[in-house]
Amino acid sequence: MTCLVPLLGDQLSPGLAALREADKADTIVLMMEVAAEASYVPHHRKKIAFLFSAMRHFAAELRDAGWTVDYVALDDLANGQDFDSEVVRAVARHGATSIVTVEAGEWRVIDAQQRWGALTGLPCTILPDDRFLFSRTDFADWAHNRKRLVMEDFYRLMRRHTGILMDGIAPAGGQWNFDIENRKPPRKGMTYPPLPAFAPDAITAAVLDLVAARFGNNFGELLPFSHAVTRDQALVALDDFIRHRLPRFGDYQDAMVAGEDHLFHSQLSSAMNCGLLLPLEVCQAAEAAYRAGTVPINAVEGFIRQILGWREYVRGIHWIAGPDYTARNHFGATRDLPAFYWTGETDMRCLAESVGATSRHAHAHHIQRLMVLGNFAMLIGTDPVQIHVWFLAVYDDAYEWVEAPNVIGMSQFADGGLMGSKPYAGGGAYINRMSDYCGRCRYNVKQRTGPDACPFNSLYWDFLARHRDTLGRNNRLLRMYDGWDRFDAAEQGAIRAQAAEFMAALPGKAEGY
Ligand SMILES: Cc1cc2nc3c(=O)[nH]c(=O)nc-3n(C[C@H](O)[C@H](O)[C@H](O)COP(=O)(O)OP(=O)(O)OC[C@H]3O[C@@H](n4cnc5c(N)ncnc54)[C@H](O)[C@@H]3O)c2cc1C
Ligand code: SF4
């Protein structure tokens, strides 16, 4: 009796359910680098290199631990280049009698997993992914019959459910949420601790050569490459964050600074999302630092809320929203994604900085993603599918379960409010308050109209005016519509003409995308 355990690229956890339940003596772990996955969206080169390197290191670690691993590399001649054909080939190669796998984080891949039984004629068990802190069914139960799926309600439930940052039945520090103390703008002259860098070893060097040869035309800078690609390295990165950046994480969570791509963020999403780190251990490490007195409550609560709250919440939304979630288009938006999302060639400094960070690291921090890149795409009425594909392609932490709710729901409001109670729309004033971008921008953030006016300003008002029929009765937007109504007709006309002129001059799609 031989059991085949196909293990996906984001399942690099030694405690994965399929491994926990397997017997090393009669199990073949199958790991596959396939072109279908590496190219179903035009992934950033660093993202591909990171995942292939982490997979190869994980395979070596499994072998060291006594597992039999069949690793199909991208350039293996017989590689069928998709999961289905590789599972069928492996079953024949090993005379497997059953298949056990852990459910993928994407509907598309779950469909494939559900085919494997019929394709091979073997019993195929798909286990839940229990690395998350709340199951799919528990989330569906929580969401059932609720009028609104409020993240803060879910987060408090998760605090109670896990006991994290709890003193008995009370929240640590006496309140659930310390956001009021967070979100300070960056201070002039502030310095930011460097990230730990991990030099490529021979495995990573081989992957970098492969990616350069096979994905040479993809977006993003491949070198320098310093990602943590093993669990040990990811643990070093976690420790480094807790010591050096977590203490100020809360204060400057929403800040943006030109030339500073990481600030006090953890940069742990790629390691967590592929399984090198588990969310529970990350939260526990942060809580331990707070209990030891090295991290203030506003920082630790703000950080834990992102993982225990937002991360689990968006995953729950992804599963209850169903496979057609990414096709939602509440505003009927149809504009092509402007080419500068791929090239960075724009004189809007906030966008150029954010695309630049994305190109350098396959990473940008939350406010760059939400209030610059996502906000701009929504204001100009970008087709949600195109911006969804962009976000899925360019970030090393992007998998559909986490990317789609953040993009389709949070940043584009394309789901019509399943996730958020109002669109995250903002003008130049927000970006100016939270960053130092505007000072050296070619545009003037204080102006709404005229040749030097910041495009975000007219686009923001035009967006509100354009969608008044659907957004005008939203209580959370009444103040903004009051603001719009205070402009006289001539000013309103000038703002809308400015926005129309700007949008008409936008570049179209980048060639090849
Ligand atoms: C438009 C848009 C797209 C996004 N796409 C992704 C994505 O593809 N993958 C992804 O992991 N995150 C995504 N996020 C959420 C967030 O921006 C990233 O998790 C974060 O920037 C990762 O950097 P970090 O590890 O330094 O995070 P930190 O700021 O240090 O936060 C700590 C952790 O909290 C979690 N987290 C924080 N916010 C969110 C959130 N909104 N949803 C889920 N987890 C969250 C992450 O695991 C993160 O590592 C997106 C956000 C937006 C607005
Ligand atoms: S002035 Fe406008 S376009 Fe320029 S950086 Fe500021 S918000 Fe961005």
Coordinates of C-alpha atoms and ligand atoms in Angstrom, one line a residue:
M1 CA 0.0 0.0 0.0
T2 CA 1.5 3.3 -1.1
C3 CA 0.0 6.6 -0.3
L4 CA 0.8 9.6 -2.5
V5 CA 0.8 13.0 -0.7
P6 CA 0.9 15.8 -3.3
L7 CA 2.1 18.8 -1.4
L8 CA 1.6 22.3 -2.9
G9 CA 4.0 25.2 -2.9
D10 CA 2.2 27.0 -0.1
Q11 CA 2.1 23.9 2.1
L12 CA 5.7 24.0 3.4
S13 CA 4.9 23.1 7.0
P14 CA 6.3 20.0 8.7
G15 CA 3.1 19.7 10.7
L16 CA 0.8 19.8 7.7
A17 CA -2.3 17.7 8.2
A18 CA -1.4 15.3 5.3
L19 CA 2.0 14.6 6.8
R20 CA 0.8 14.3 10.4
E21 CA -1.6 11.6 9.3
A22 CA 0.9 9.7 7.1
D23 CA 3.3 6.9 7.8
K24 CA 6.8 7.6 6.4
A25 CA 7.3 4.0 5.5
D26 CA 4.6 3.8 2.9
T27 CA 4.2 7.5 1.8
I28 CA 5.6 9.3 -1.2
V29 CA 5.5 13.0 -0.9
L30 CA 5.1 14.6 -4.3
M31 CA 6.3 18.2 -4.9
M32 CA 5.8 19.8 -8.3
E33 CA 7.2 22.8 -10.0
V34 CA 4.8 23.2 -13.0
A35 CA 4.6 25.8 -15.7
A36 CA 0.8 26.0 -15.4
E37 CA 1.1 27.4 -11.8
A38 CA 4.2 29.5 -12.5
S39 CA 2.5 31.3 -15.4
Y40 CA -1.3 31.4 -14.8
V41 CA -0.7 35.0 -14.0
P42 CA 2.6 36.8 -14.9
H43 CA 4.2 36.4 -11.5
H44 CA 7.1 38.6 -10.3
R45 CA 10.4 36.9 -10.9
K46 CA 11.3 37.2 -7.2
K47 CA 8.0 35.5 -6.2
I48 CA 8.7 32.5 -8.4
A49 CA 12.3 32.3 -7.2
F50 CA 11.2 32.5 -3.6
L51 CA 8.7 29.8 -3.9
F52 CA 10.8 27.4 -5.9
S53 CA 13.7 27.9 -3.5
A54 CA 11.5 27.4 -0.4
M55 CA 10.0 24.3 -2.0
R56 CA 13.4 22.8 -2.8
H57 CA 14.7 23.5 0.7
F58 CA 11.6 22.0 2.2
A59 CA 12.0 18.9 0.1
A60 CA 15.5 18.5 1.4
E61 CA 14.4 18.9 5.0
L62 CA 11.7 16.3 4.6
R63 CA 14.2 13.9 3.1
D64 CA 16.5 14.6 6.1
A65 CA 13.6 13.8 8.4
G66 CA 13.2 10.4 6.7
W67 CA 10.4 11.1 4.2
T68 CA 10.6 9.8 0.6
V69 CA 10.1 12.9 -1.6
D70 CA 9.6 12.8 -5.3
Y71 CA 10.4 16.3 -6.5
V72 CA 9.5 17.2 -10.1
A73 CA 11.6 20.2 -11.1
L74 CA 10.4 22.7 -13.7
D75 CA 13.0 21.7 -16.3
D76 CA 12.6 17.9 -15.8
L77 CA 12.1 16.6 -19.3
A78 CA 9.1 14.4 -18.6
N79 CA 7.3 17.1 -16.5
G80 CA 3.7 17.4 -17.8
Q81 CA 3.7 21.0 -16.5
D82 CA 0.4 20.9 -14.6
F83 CA -0.8 19.3 -11.4
D84 CA -3.2 16.8 -13.0
S85 CA -0.7 15.2 -15.3
E86 CA 2.0 15.1 -12.6
V87 CA -0.3 13.4 -10.1
V88 CA -1.3 10.8 -12.7
R89 CA 2.4 10.2 -13.7
A90 CA 3.4 9.9 -10.0
V91 CA 0.7 7.4 -9.3
A92 CA 1.9 5.2 -12.1
R93 CA 5.6 5.7 -11.1
H94 CA 5.1 4.6 -7.5
G95 CA 2.2 2.2 -7.9
A96 CA 0.3 4.4 -5.4
T97 CA -3.0 3.0 -3.9
S98 CA -4.4 6.2 -2.4
I99 CA -3.9 9.9 -2.4
V100 CA -4.1 12.3 0.6
T101 CA -3.8 16.0 0.1
V102 CA -4.6 19.2 2.0
E103 CA -7.1 21.6 0.4
A104 CA -5.6 24.4 -1.6
G105 CA -6.2 28.1 -1.0
E106 CA -7.7 28.7 -4.4
W107 CA -10.9 27.4 -6.0
R108 CA -9.1 26.7 -9.2
V109 CA -6.7 24.3 -7.5
I110 CA -9.3 22.7 -5.3
D111 CA -11.1 21.8 -8.6
A112 CA -7.9 20.1 -9.7
Q113 CA -7.6 18.2 -6.3
Q114 CA -11.2 17.1 -6.7
R115 CA -10.4 15.6 -10.1
W116 CA -7.5 13.5 -8.9
G117 CA -9.6 10.6 -7.6
A118 CA -11.4 10.2 -10.9
L119 CA -8.3 10.8 -13.0
T120 CA -6.3 8.0 -11.2
G121 CA -9.1 5.7 -10.1
L122 CA -7.8 5.9 -6.5
P123 CA -9.4 7.1 -3.3
C124 CA -8.4 10.7 -2.8
T125 CA -8.8 12.4 0.6
I126 CA -8.7 16.2 0.8
L127 CA -8.0 17.3 4.3
P128 CA -8.9 20.7 5.7
D129 CA -5.9 23.1 6.1
D130 CA -5.7 23.4 9.9
R131 CA -2.8 25.8 9.9
F132 CA -5.4 28.6 10.2
L133 CA -6.8 29.5 13.5
F134 CA -10.5 29.3 12.5
S135 CA -11.9 26.6 10.2
R136 CA -13.9 27.3 7.0
T137 CA -17.0 25.8 8.6
D138 CA -16.6 27.8 11.8
F139 CA -16.4 31.0 9.8
A140 CA -19.4 30.1 7.7
D141 CA -21.4 29.5 11.0
W142 CA -20.2 32.8 12.4
A143 CA -21.2 34.6 9.2
H144 CA -24.6 32.8 8.8
N145 CA -27.5 35.2 9.3
R146 CA -25.4 38.2 10.2
K147 CA -26.5 41.4 8.5
R148 CA -22.9 42.7 8.3
L149 CA -19.6 40.8 8.6
V150 CA -17.8 43.3 10.9
M151 CA -14.1 42.5 11.2
E152 CA -13.9 43.9 14.7
D153 CA -16.6 41.5 15.9
F154 CA -14.8 38.6 14.4
Y155 CA -11.5 39.7 15.8
R156 CA -12.9 39.8 19.4
L157 CA -14.3 36.4 18.9
M158 CA -10.9 35.2 17.8
R159 CA -9.2 36.7 20.8
R160 CA -11.6 34.8 23.0
H161 CA -11.4 31.7 20.9
T162 CA -7.5 31.5 21.0
G163 CA -6.9 33.2 24.4
I164 CA -4.3 35.4 22.7
L165 CA -3.8 38.7 24.4
M166 CA -6.4 37.9 27.0
D167 CA -6.2 38.3 30.8
G168 CA -8.9 35.8 31.7
I169 CA -12.1 37.0 30.0
A170 CA -10.8 40.6 29.6
P171 CA -8.6 41.9 26.8
A172 CA -5.0 42.6 27.8
G173 CA -4.4 46.3 28.5
G174 CA -8.1 46.8 29.3
Q175 CA -9.4 47.4 25.7
W176 CA -9.8 45.4 22.6
N177 CA -8.4 47.9 20.1
F178 CA -5.7 50.5 20.5
D179 CA -5.9 52.0 17.0
I180 CA -6.6 55.4 18.3
E181 CA -2.9 55.5 19.5
N182 CA -1.6 54.2 16.1
R183 CA -1.4 55.6 12.6
K184 CA 1.0 58.4 13.2
P185 CA 2.5 60.1 10.2
P186 CA 6.2 59.5 9.7
R187 CA 8.6 61.8 11.6
K188 CA 11.4 63.7 9.8
G189 CA 14.8 62.1 10.4
M190 CA 13.4 58.9 11.8
T191 CA 15.6 55.8 11.0
Y192 CA 14.4 52.4 10.2
P193 CA 16.0 49.1 11.2
P194 CA 17.4 47.1 8.3
L195 CA 15.8 43.8 7.4
P196 CA 17.8 40.6 7.9
A197 CA 19.2 39.4 4.6
F198 CA 19.8 35.8 3.8
A199 CA 22.6 35.1 1.2
P200 CA 21.5 32.7 -1.5
D201 CA 23.0 29.2 -1.0
A202 CA 23.6 26.7 -3.9
I203 CA 19.9 25.7 -4.0
T204 CA 18.7 29.3 -4.3
A205 CA 21.5 30.1 -6.8
A206 CA 20.3 27.3 -9.1
V207 CA 16.7 28.5 -8.8
L208 CA 17.8 32.1 -9.6
D209 CA 19.5 30.8 -12.8
L210 CA 16.4 28.9 -13.7
V211 CA 14.1 31.9 -13.2
A212 CA 16.4 34.2 -15.1
A213 CA 16.4 31.8 -18.0
R214 CA 12.7 30.8 -18.0
F215 CA 11.0 34.0 -16.8
G216 CA 13.4 36.6 -18.0
N217 CA 10.6 38.9 -19.3
N218 CA 8.5 38.8 -16.3
F219 CA 7.9 41.8 -14.1
G220 CA 10.2 42.7 -11.2
E221 CA 13.8 42.7 -10.1
L222 CA 15.2 39.2 -9.5
L223 CA 18.4 40.4 -7.8
P224 CA 19.5 41.1 -5.1
F225 CA 17.7 38.1 -3.6
S226 CA 17.8 37.9 0.2
H227 CA 14.5 36.2 1.2
A228 CA 14.2 33.7 4.0
V229 CA 13.7 30.4 2.2
T230 CA 13.8 28.0 5.1
R231 CA 11.9 27.7 8.3
D232 CA 15.1 28.4 10.3
Q233 CA 15.7 31.6 8.4
A234 CA 12.0 32.6 8.8
L235 CA 12.4 32.1 12.5
V236 CA 15.4 34.5 12.5
A237 CA 13.3 37.0 10.5
L238 CA 10.5 36.7 13.1
D239 CA 12.9 37.2 16.0
D240 CA 14.5 40.2 14.3
F241 CA 11.0 41.8 13.8
I242 CA 10.0 41.3 17.4
R243 CA 13.2 42.8 18.7
H244 CA 13.7 45.7 16.3
R245 CA 10.5 46.7 14.6
L246 CA 7.5 45.5 16.5
P247 CA 7.9 48.1 19.3
R248 CA 7.1 50.9 16.8
F249 CA 4.8 48.9 14.5
G250 CA 1.6 50.3 15.9
D251 CA 2.7 54.0 15.9
Y252 CA 3.8 54.0 12.2
Q253 CA 1.6 51.3 10.8
D254 CA 0.1 53.5 8.1
A255 CA 3.1 55.7 7.4
M256 CA 4.8 55.9 3.9
V257 CA 8.3 57.2 3.4
A258 CA 10.1 57.7 0.1
G259 CA 13.0 55.3 -0.3
E260 CA 12.0 53.3 2.8
D261 CA 10.3 50.2 1.7
H262 CA 9.8 48.4 5.0
L263 CA 9.5 50.9 7.8
F264 CA 8.4 48.9 10.9
H265 CA 6.5 46.2 9.1
S266 CA 7.2 42.5 9.7
Q267 CA 7.6 41.3 6.1
L268 CA 6.5 38.0 7.4
S269 CA 3.5 37.5 5.1
S270 CA 5.4 35.5 2.4
A271 CA 6.8 33.1 5.1
M272 CA 3.4 32.7 6.7
N273 CA 1.5 32.3 3.5
C274 CA 3.7 29.5 2.2
G275 CA 3.8 27.7 5.6
L276 CA 7.4 28.4 6.8
L277 CA 5.9 30.2 9.8
L278 CA 2.5 29.5 11.4
P279 CA 0.2 32.4 12.3
L280 CA -0.3 31.0 15.9
E281 CA 3.5 31.0 16.6
V282 CA 3.9 34.5 15.2
C283 CA 1.1 35.8 17.4
Q284 CA 2.5 34.0 20.4
A285 CA 6.0 35.4 19.9
A286 CA 4.6 38.9 19.7
E287 CA 2.5 38.3 22.8
A288 CA 5.5 36.9 24.7
A289 CA 7.4 40.2 24.0
Y290 CA 4.5 42.2 25.3
R291 CA 4.3 40.1 28.5
A292 CA 8.1 40.4 28.9
G293 CA 7.7 44.2 28.8
T294 CA 9.7 44.9 25.6
V295 CA 6.7 45.9 23.4
P296 CA 3.9 48.3 24.2
I297 CA 0.3 47.2 24.0
N298 CA -0.7 49.4 21.1
A299 CA 2.0 47.8 19.0
V300 CA 1.4 44.2 19.9
E301 CA -2.4 44.6 19.7
G302 CA -2.2 46.3 16.3
F303 CA 0.1 43.6 15.0
I304 CA -1.9 40.6 16.4
R305 CA -5.1 42.2 15.0
Q306 CA -3.7 42.0 11.5
I307 CA -3.1 38.2 11.8
L308 CA -5.7 37.0 14.2
G309 CA -8.3 39.4 12.8
W310 CA -7.7 40.5 9.2
R311 CA -5.8 37.4 7.9
E312 CA -8.4 34.9 9.3
Y313 CA -11.3 37.2 8.3
V314 CA -10.3 37.6 4.7
R315 CA -9.7 33.9 4.4
G316 CA -13.2 33.3 5.7
I317 CA -14.7 35.8 3.3
H318 CA -12.9 34.1 0.4
W319 CA -14.5 30.8 1.1
I320 CA -18.0 32.0 1.8
A321 CA -18.0 34.4 -1.2
G322 CA -17.6 31.5 -3.6
P323 CA -15.6 30.9 -6.8
D324 CA -17.1 33.8 -8.8
Y325 CA -16.0 36.4 -6.2
T326 CA -13.2 37.6 -8.5
A327 CA -15.7 38.4 -11.3
R328 CA -17.7 40.9 -9.1
N329 CA -17.8 44.4 -10.5
H330 CA -20.2 46.5 -8.4
F331 CA -19.3 49.8 -10.2
G332 CA -19.3 48.2 -13.7
A333 CA -15.7 49.4 -14.1
T334 CA -14.1 48.7 -17.4
R335 CA -10.9 50.8 -17.8
D336 CA -7.7 49.0 -18.6
L337 CA -5.0 49.0 -15.9
P338 CA -2.6 51.7 -17.0
A339 CA 0.8 50.5 -18.2
F340 CA 2.6 52.3 -15.3
Y341 CA 1.5 49.6 -12.9
W342 CA 4.1 47.4 -14.6
T343 CA 6.7 50.1 -15.6
G344 CA 6.5 52.6 -12.7
E345 CA 6.8 55.3 -15.4
T346 CA 4.5 58.0 -13.9
D347 CA 5.2 61.4 -12.5
M348 CA 2.8 60.8 -9.6
R349 CA 5.4 60.2 -7.0
C350 CA 3.3 58.1 -4.6
L351 CA 2.5 55.6 -7.4
A352 CA 6.1 55.6 -8.7
E353 CA 7.4 54.8 -5.2
S354 CA 4.9 52.1 -4.6
V355 CA 5.4 50.4 -7.9
G356 CA 9.2 50.8 -7.4
A357 CA 9.0 49.0 -4.0
T358 CA 6.9 46.3 -5.6
S359 CA 9.4 45.8 -8.4
R360 CA 12.4 45.7 -6.1
H361 CA 11.0 43.3 -3.4
A362 CA 7.8 41.7 -4.7
H363 CA 6.4 43.5 -1.7
A364 CA 4.8 46.7 -0.7
H365 CA 3.3 47.5 2.6
H366 CA -0.4 47.7 3.4
I367 CA -1.0 51.4 2.9
Q368 CA 0.9 51.6 -0.3
R369 CA -1.3 48.7 -1.6
L370 CA -4.6 50.1 -0.2
M371 CA -4.4 53.9 -0.4
V372 CA -2.1 54.4 -3.3
L373 CA -2.2 51.4 -5.7
G374 CA -5.7 50.1 -5.0
N375 CA -7.2 53.5 -4.4
F376 CA -6.0 55.0 -7.6
A377 CA -7.2 51.9 -9.6
M378 CA -10.7 52.3 -8.1
L379 CA -10.9 56.0 -8.6
I380 CA -10.1 55.8 -12.3
G381 CA -12.6 52.9 -12.7
T382 CA -10.2 50.0 -13.5
D383 CA -11.7 46.7 -14.5
P384 CA -11.5 44.7 -11.2
V385 CA -10.2 41.6 -12.9
Q386 CA -7.2 43.4 -14.3
I387 CA -6.2 44.9 -10.9
H388 CA -6.9 41.5 -9.2
V389 CA -4.5 39.8 -11.7
W390 CA -1.9 42.5 -11.1
F391 CA -2.0 42.1 -7.3
L392 CA -1.9 38.3 -7.6
A393 CA 1.1 38.4 -9.9
V394 CA 3.4 41.0 -8.3
Y395 CA 3.5 40.1 -4.5
D396 CA 5.4 37.3 -3.0
D397 CA 2.6 36.7 -0.4
A398 CA -0.3 36.7 -3.0
Y399 CA -2.5 33.7 -3.2
E400 CA -6.2 34.0 -4.1
W401 CA -7.6 33.3 -0.6
V402 CA -5.9 36.4 0.8
E403 CA -5.4 38.6 -2.3
A404 CA -8.9 38.5 -3.7
P405 CA -10.8 39.7 -0.7
N406 CA -8.2 42.4 -0.1
V407 CA -8.4 43.6 -3.7
I408 CA -11.9 42.8 -4.9
G409 CA -13.4 43.6 -1.5
M410 CA -11.3 46.0 0.5
S411 CA -9.6 48.0 -2.1
Q412 CA -12.0 48.1 -5.1
F413 CA -15.4 47.7 -3.3
A414 CA -16.2 45.5 -6.3
D415 CA -18.2 43.2 -4.0
G416 CA -20.6 46.0 -3.2
G417 CA -19.8 45.9 0.5
L418 CA -19.6 42.3 1.5
M419 CA -16.3 43.0 3.2
G420 CA -16.3 46.7 3.9
S421 CA -19.0 49.2 4.8
K422 CA -17.6 51.9 2.4
P423 CA -15.0 52.1 -0.3
Y424 CA -11.4 53.0 0.8
A425 CA -11.4 56.1 -1.5
G426 CA -9.0 58.9 -0.6
G427 CA -7.7 62.1 -2.1
G428 CA -4.2 63.6 -2.0
A429 CA -4.7 65.0 1.5
Y430 CA -4.6 61.5 3.0
I431 CA -1.4 60.5 1.1
N432 CA 0.1 63.9 2.1
R433 CA -0.7 63.4 5.7
M434 CA 0.7 59.9 5.9
S435 CA 3.8 60.2 3.7
D436 CA 6.6 62.5 2.6
Y437 CA 5.8 61.7 -1.1
C438 CA 4.0 64.9 -2.0
G439 CA 6.8 67.3 -1.1
R440 CA 8.9 66.4 -4.2
C441 CA 6.1 65.4 -6.5
R442 CA 5.6 67.2 -9.8
Y443 CA 2.0 67.8 -8.7
N444 CA 0.6 70.1 -6.0
V445 CA -1.3 68.2 -3.5
K446 CA -3.3 71.3 -2.3
Q447 CA -4.8 72.0 -5.8
R448 CA -7.9 70.4 -7.2
T449 CA -7.8 71.9 -10.6
G450 CA -5.2 73.3 -13.0
P451 CA -2.2 71.8 -14.8
D452 CA -0.3 71.1 -11.5
A453 CA -3.2 69.8 -9.4
C454 CA -2.7 66.5 -7.7
P455 CA -4.7 63.9 -9.8
F456 CA -6.0 62.2 -6.7
N457 CA -8.0 65.2 -5.7
S458 CA -10.2 65.6 -8.8
L459 CA -10.4 61.8 -9.2
Y460 CA -11.6 61.4 -5.6
W461 CA -14.4 63.9 -6.0
D462 CA -15.3 62.7 -9.5
F463 CA -15.5 59.1 -8.1
L464 CA -18.0 60.2 -5.4
A465 CA -20.0 62.2 -7.9
R466 CA -20.0 59.4 -10.5
H467 CA -21.3 56.9 -8.0
R468 CA -23.7 59.0 -6.0
D469 CA -26.6 56.7 -7.0
T470 CA -25.0 53.7 -5.3
L471 CA -23.0 55.4 -2.5
G472 CA -25.0 58.6 -1.8
R473 CA -27.1 56.9 0.9
N474 CA -24.2 55.3 2.7
N475 CA -24.1 56.8 6.2
R476 CA -20.3 56.6 6.4
L477 CA -20.0 58.8 3.3
L478 CA -22.6 61.5 4.2
R479 CA -19.9 63.9 5.4
M480 CA -18.0 63.4 2.1
Y481 CA -21.1 64.2 0.0
D482 CA -21.7 67.2 2.2
G483 CA -18.2 68.3 1.2
W484 CA -19.0 67.8 -2.4
D485 CA -22.3 69.7 -2.1
R486 CA -20.5 72.7 -0.6
F487 CA -18.7 73.3 -3.9
D488 CA -20.6 75.6 -6.2
A489 CA -21.7 74.3 -9.6
A490 CA -18.8 75.9 -11.4
E491 CA -16.3 74.3 -9.1
Q492 CA -18.0 70.9 -9.4
G493 CA -17.9 71.2 -13.2
A494 CA -14.2 72.2 -13.2
I495 CA -13.3 69.3 -10.9
R496 CA -15.1 66.8 -13.1
A497 CA -13.7 68.2 -16.2
Q498 CA -10.2 68.0 -14.7
A499 CA -10.8 64.3 -13.8
A500 CA -12.2 63.5 -17.2
E501 CA -9.2 65.1 -19.0
F502 CA -6.8 63.3 -16.7
M503 CA -8.4 59.9 -17.3
A504 CA -8.6 60.5 -21.1
A505 CA -4.8 61.0 -21.1
L506 CA -4.0 57.9 -19.1
P507 CA -1.9 55.2 -20.9
G508 CA -3.6 52.0 -21.8
K509 CA -2.5 48.5 -20.9
A510 CA 1.2 47.6 -20.8
E511 CA 2.3 45.6 -23.9
G512 CA 2.2 41.9 -23.2
Y513 CA -0.2 42.1 -20.2
Ligands
LIG1 C1 -5.1 45.7 -2.2 C2 -4.4 44.8 -1.2 C3 -3.9 43.6 -1.6 C4 -3.3 42.7 -0.6 N1 -2.8 41.5 -1.0 C5 -2.3 40.6 -0.1 C6 -1.8 39.4 -0.5 O1 -1.9 39.0 -1.6 N2 -1.3 38.6 0.5 C7 -1.2 39.0 1.8 O2 -0.7 38.2 2.6 N3 -1.7 40.2 2.2 C8 -2.2 41.0 1.3 N4 -2.7 42.2 1.7 C9 -2.6 42.6 3.1 C10 -1.3 43.3 3.6 O3 -1.1 44.4 2.8 C11 -0.1 42.4 3.6 O4 -0.4 41.2 4.3 C12 1.1 43.1 4.3 O5 1.4 44.3 3.6 C13 2.2 42.1 4.3 O6 3.4 42.8 4.8 P1 3.9 42.5 6.2 O7 4.1 41.0 6.4 O8 5.1 43.4 6.5 O9 2.7 42.9 7.1 P2 2.5 43.6 8.5 O10 2.1 45.0 8.3 O11 3.7 43.4 9.3 O12 1.3 42.8 9.1 C14 1.5 41.6 9.8 C15 0.7 40.5 9.1 O13 -0.7 40.7 9.2 C16 -1.3 40.1 8.1 N5 -2.2 41.0 7.5 C17 -2.2 42.4 7.6 N6 -3.2 42.9 6.9 C18 -3.8 41.9 6.3 C19 -4.9 41.9 5.4 N7 -5.6 43.0 5.1 N8 -5.3 40.7 5.0 C20 -4.6 39.5 5.3 N9 -3.6 39.5 6.2 C21 -3.2 40.7 6.6 C22 -0.2 39.5 7.2 O14 -0.1 38.2 7.4 C23 1.0 40.3 7.7 O15 2.2 39.6 7.5 C24 -3.2 43.1 0.7 C25 -3.8 44.3 1.1 C26 -4.3 45.2 0.2 C27 -4.9 46.5 0.6
SF4_2 S1 0.9 65.2 -4.9 FE1 -0.7 63.7 -5.5 S2 0.2 62.5 -7.1 FE2 1.9 63.6 -6.1 S3 2.6 62.2 -4.4 FE3 1.1 63.5 -3.5 S4 -0.8 62.4 -3.7 FE4 0.6 61.4 -5.1

